[in-house]
C-alpha positions as semicolon CSV with decimal commas, in nm:
position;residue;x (nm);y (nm);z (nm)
1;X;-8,266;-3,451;-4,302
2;X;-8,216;-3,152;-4,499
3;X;-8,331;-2,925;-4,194
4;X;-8,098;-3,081;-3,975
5;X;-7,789;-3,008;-4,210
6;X;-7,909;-2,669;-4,215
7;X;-7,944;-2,592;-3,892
8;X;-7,620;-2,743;-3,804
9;X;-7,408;-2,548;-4,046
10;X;-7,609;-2,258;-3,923
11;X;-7,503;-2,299;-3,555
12;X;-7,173;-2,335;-3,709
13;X;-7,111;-2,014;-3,849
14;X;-7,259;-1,818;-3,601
15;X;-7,040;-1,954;-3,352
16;X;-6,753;-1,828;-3,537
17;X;-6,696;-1,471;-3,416
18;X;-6,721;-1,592;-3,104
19;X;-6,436;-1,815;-3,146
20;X;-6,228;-1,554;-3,375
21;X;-6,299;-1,305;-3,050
22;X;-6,150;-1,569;-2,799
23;X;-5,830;-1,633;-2,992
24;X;-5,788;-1,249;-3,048
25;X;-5,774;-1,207;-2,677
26;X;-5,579;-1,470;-2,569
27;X;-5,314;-1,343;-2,862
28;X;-5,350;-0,992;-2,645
29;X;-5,296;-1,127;-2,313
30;X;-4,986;-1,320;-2,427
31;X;-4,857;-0,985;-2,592
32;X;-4,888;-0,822;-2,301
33;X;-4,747;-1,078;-2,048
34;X;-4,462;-1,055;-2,342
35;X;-4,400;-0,655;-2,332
36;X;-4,415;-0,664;-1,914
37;X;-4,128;-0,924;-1,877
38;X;-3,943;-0,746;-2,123
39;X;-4,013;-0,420;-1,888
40;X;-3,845;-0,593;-1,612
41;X;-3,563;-0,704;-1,748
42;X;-3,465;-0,356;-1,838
43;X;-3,571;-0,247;-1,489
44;X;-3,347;-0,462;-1,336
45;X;-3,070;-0,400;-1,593
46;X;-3,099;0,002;-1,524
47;X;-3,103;-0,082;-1,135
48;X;-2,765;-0,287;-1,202
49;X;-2,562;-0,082;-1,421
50;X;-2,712;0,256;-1,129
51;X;-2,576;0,020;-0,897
52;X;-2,215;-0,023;-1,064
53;X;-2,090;0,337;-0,971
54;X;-2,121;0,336;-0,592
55;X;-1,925;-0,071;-0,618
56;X;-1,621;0,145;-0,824
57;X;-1,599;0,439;-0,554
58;X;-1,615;0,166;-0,312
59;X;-1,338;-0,005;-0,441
60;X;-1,139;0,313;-0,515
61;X;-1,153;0,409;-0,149
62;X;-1,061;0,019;-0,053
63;X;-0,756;0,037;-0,295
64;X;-0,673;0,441;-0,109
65;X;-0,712;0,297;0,240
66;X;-0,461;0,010;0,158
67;X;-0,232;0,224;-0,010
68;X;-0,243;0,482;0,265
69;X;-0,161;0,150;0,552
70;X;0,094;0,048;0,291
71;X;0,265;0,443;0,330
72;X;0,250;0,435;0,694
73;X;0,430;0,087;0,742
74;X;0,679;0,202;0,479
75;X;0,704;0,520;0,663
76;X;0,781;0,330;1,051
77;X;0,997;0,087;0,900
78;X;1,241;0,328;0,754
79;X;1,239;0,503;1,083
80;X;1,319;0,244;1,292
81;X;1,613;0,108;1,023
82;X;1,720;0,476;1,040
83;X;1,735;0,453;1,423
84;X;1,912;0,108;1,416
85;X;2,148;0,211;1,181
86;X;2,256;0,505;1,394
87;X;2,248;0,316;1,685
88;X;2,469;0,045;1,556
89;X;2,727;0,262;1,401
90;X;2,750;0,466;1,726
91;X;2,839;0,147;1,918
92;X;3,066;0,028;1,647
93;X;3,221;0,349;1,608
94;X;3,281;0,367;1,987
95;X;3,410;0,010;2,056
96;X;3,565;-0,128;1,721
97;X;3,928;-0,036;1,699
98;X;4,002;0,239;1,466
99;X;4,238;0,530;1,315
100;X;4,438;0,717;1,569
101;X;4,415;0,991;1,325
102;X;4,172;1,178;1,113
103;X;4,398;1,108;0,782
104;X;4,250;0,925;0,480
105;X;4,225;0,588;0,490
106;X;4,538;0,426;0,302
107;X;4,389;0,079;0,261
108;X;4,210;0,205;-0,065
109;X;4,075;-0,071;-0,313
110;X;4,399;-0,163;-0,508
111;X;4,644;-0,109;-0,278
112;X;4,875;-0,384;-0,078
113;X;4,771;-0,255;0,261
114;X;4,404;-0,354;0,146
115;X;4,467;-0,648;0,027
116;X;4,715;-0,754;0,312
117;X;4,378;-0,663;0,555
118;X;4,155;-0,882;0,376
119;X;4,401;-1,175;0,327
120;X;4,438;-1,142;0,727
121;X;4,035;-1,109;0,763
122;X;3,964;-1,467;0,560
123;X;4,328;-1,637;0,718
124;X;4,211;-1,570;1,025
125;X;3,841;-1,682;0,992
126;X;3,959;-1,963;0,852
127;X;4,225;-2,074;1,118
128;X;3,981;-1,968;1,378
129;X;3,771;-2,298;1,183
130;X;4,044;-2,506;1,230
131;X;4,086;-2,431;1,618
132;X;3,732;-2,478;1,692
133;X;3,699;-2,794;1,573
134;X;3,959;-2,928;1,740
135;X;4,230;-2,983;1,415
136;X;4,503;-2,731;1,450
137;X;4,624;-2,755;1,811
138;X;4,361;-3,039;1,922
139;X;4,259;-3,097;2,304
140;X;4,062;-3,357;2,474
141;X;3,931;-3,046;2,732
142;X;3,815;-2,703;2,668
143;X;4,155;-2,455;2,628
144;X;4,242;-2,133;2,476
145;X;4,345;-2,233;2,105
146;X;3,944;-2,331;2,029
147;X;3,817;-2,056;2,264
148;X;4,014;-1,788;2,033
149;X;3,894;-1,984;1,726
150;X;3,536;-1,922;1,866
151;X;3,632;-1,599;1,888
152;X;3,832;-1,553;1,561
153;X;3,533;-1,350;1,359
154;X;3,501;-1,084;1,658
155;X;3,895;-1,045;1,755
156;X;4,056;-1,048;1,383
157;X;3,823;-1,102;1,094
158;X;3,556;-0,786;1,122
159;X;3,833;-0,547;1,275
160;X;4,033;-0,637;0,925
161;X;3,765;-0,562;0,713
162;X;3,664;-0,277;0,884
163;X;3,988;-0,137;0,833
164;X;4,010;-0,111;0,517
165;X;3,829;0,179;0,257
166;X;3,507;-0,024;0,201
167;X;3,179;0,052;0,107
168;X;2,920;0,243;0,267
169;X;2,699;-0,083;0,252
170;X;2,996;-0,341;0,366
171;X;3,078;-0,042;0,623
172;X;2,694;-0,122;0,789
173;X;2,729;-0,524;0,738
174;X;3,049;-0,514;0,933
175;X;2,888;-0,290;1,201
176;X;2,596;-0,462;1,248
177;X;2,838;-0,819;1,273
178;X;3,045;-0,647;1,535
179;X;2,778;-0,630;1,753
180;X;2,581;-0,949;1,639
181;X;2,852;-1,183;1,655
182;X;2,957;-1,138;2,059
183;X;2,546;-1,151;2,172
184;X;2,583;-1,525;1,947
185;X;2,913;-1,608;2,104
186;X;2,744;-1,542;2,493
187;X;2,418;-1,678;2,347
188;X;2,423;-2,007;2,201
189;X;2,660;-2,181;2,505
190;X;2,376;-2,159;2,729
191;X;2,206;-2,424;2,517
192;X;2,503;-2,561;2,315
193;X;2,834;-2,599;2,426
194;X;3,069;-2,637;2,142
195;X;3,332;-2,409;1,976
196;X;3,243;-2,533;1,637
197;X;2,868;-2,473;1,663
198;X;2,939;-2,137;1,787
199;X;3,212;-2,081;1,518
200;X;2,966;-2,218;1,270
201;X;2,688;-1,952;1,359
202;X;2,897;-1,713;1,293
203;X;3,029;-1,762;0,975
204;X;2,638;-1,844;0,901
205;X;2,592;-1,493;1,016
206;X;2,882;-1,357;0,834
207;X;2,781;-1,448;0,480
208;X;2,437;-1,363;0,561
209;X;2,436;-1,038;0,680
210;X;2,716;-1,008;0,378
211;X;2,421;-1,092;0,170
212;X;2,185;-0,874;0,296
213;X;2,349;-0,535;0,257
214;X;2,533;-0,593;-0,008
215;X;2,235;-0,727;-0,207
216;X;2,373;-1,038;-0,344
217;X;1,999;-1,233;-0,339
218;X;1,855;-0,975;-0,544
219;X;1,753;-1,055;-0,926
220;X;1,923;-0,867;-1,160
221;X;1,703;-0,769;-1,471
């Protein structure tokens, strides 16, 4: 009995370097799986950050390559508004009635011969409303009284305006309607024929191109 207790205990503690040895390596192995996943992470956080320069030069040259398109269109635009603008105030200039002489204008803001041409410009758009549809002077057919109120903004309302001392940007609105408004009196017949539509198109036109040049739809800070 006493052998057997011996020997057992004896088996015992020689087996335990063995086991001490076995636990000390598997302690290493997981120290160094531990230390090589920690080298990759840094690997791949070097590659990364190497990799952040060439995505800002990239973007740089994206954001230069836009800016250049951005130049360019700026660039044609202006042209071709330059070129309209001359264009249109060369055809205004040659048709649209004006001074017989080179004097100064005497229709200056303030004085009764400006204000007499603009009460005549907004009488006259607003009679030429009344002829076209068909209140002052009405007509069951198609006669001259609605065909000059078609015609009202062409014949007396621009001319008016134009001859007084305006602006330089109320000068280009008024050129730009001389020539607009005849090309939508011509126009719009050929699909719609009626003296108020027309006369309605262009006081649409009017107020819009009014708007446009003179910059009434922009925001004020």
């Amino acid at each position: 009995m006493y052998q057997l207790i011996s020997t057992s205990l004896n088996n015992r503690i020689l087996n335990l370097p063995a086991i001490s040895l076995v636990t000390r390596t598997k302690c290493i192995k997981n120290e160094i799986k531990f230390w090589k996943r920690k080298l990759i992470i840094r690997k791949k956080v070097l590659l990364v950050s190497s990799n952040d320069s060439p995505i800002v030069e990239e973007t740089k040259d994206e954001v230069s390559k836009e800016e250049d398109i951005n130049k360019s269109v700026r660039s044609t635009s202006s042209s071709i508004d330059k070129d309209l603008k001359k264009a249109v105030q060369k055809t205004a200039a040659t048709f649209a009635p004006r001074a017989s002489t080179a004097s100064k204008n005497p229709a200056v803001p303030g004085s009764t011969l400006y204000t007499v041409f603009e009460v005549q410009a907004y009488v006259s758009m607003l009679l030429g409303g009344l002829l076209s549809f068909n209140v002052v002077f009405p007509s069951n057919e198609p006669d001259l009284w609605r065909l000059m109120g078609m015609w009202s903004f062409w014949m007396f309302t621009i001319p008016s305006l134009r001859a007084r001392d305006c602006s330089k940007n109320e000068k280009e609105a008024l050129n730009y309607l001389f020539i607009l408004v005849p090309l939508l009196n011509v126009l719009i017949p050929f699909f719609v024929k009626s003296f108020s539509t027309v006369w309605a198109a262009d006081t649409i036109a009017f107020f819009g191109m009014y708007a446009w040049k003179m910059g009434w739809l922009q925001k004020t800070e």
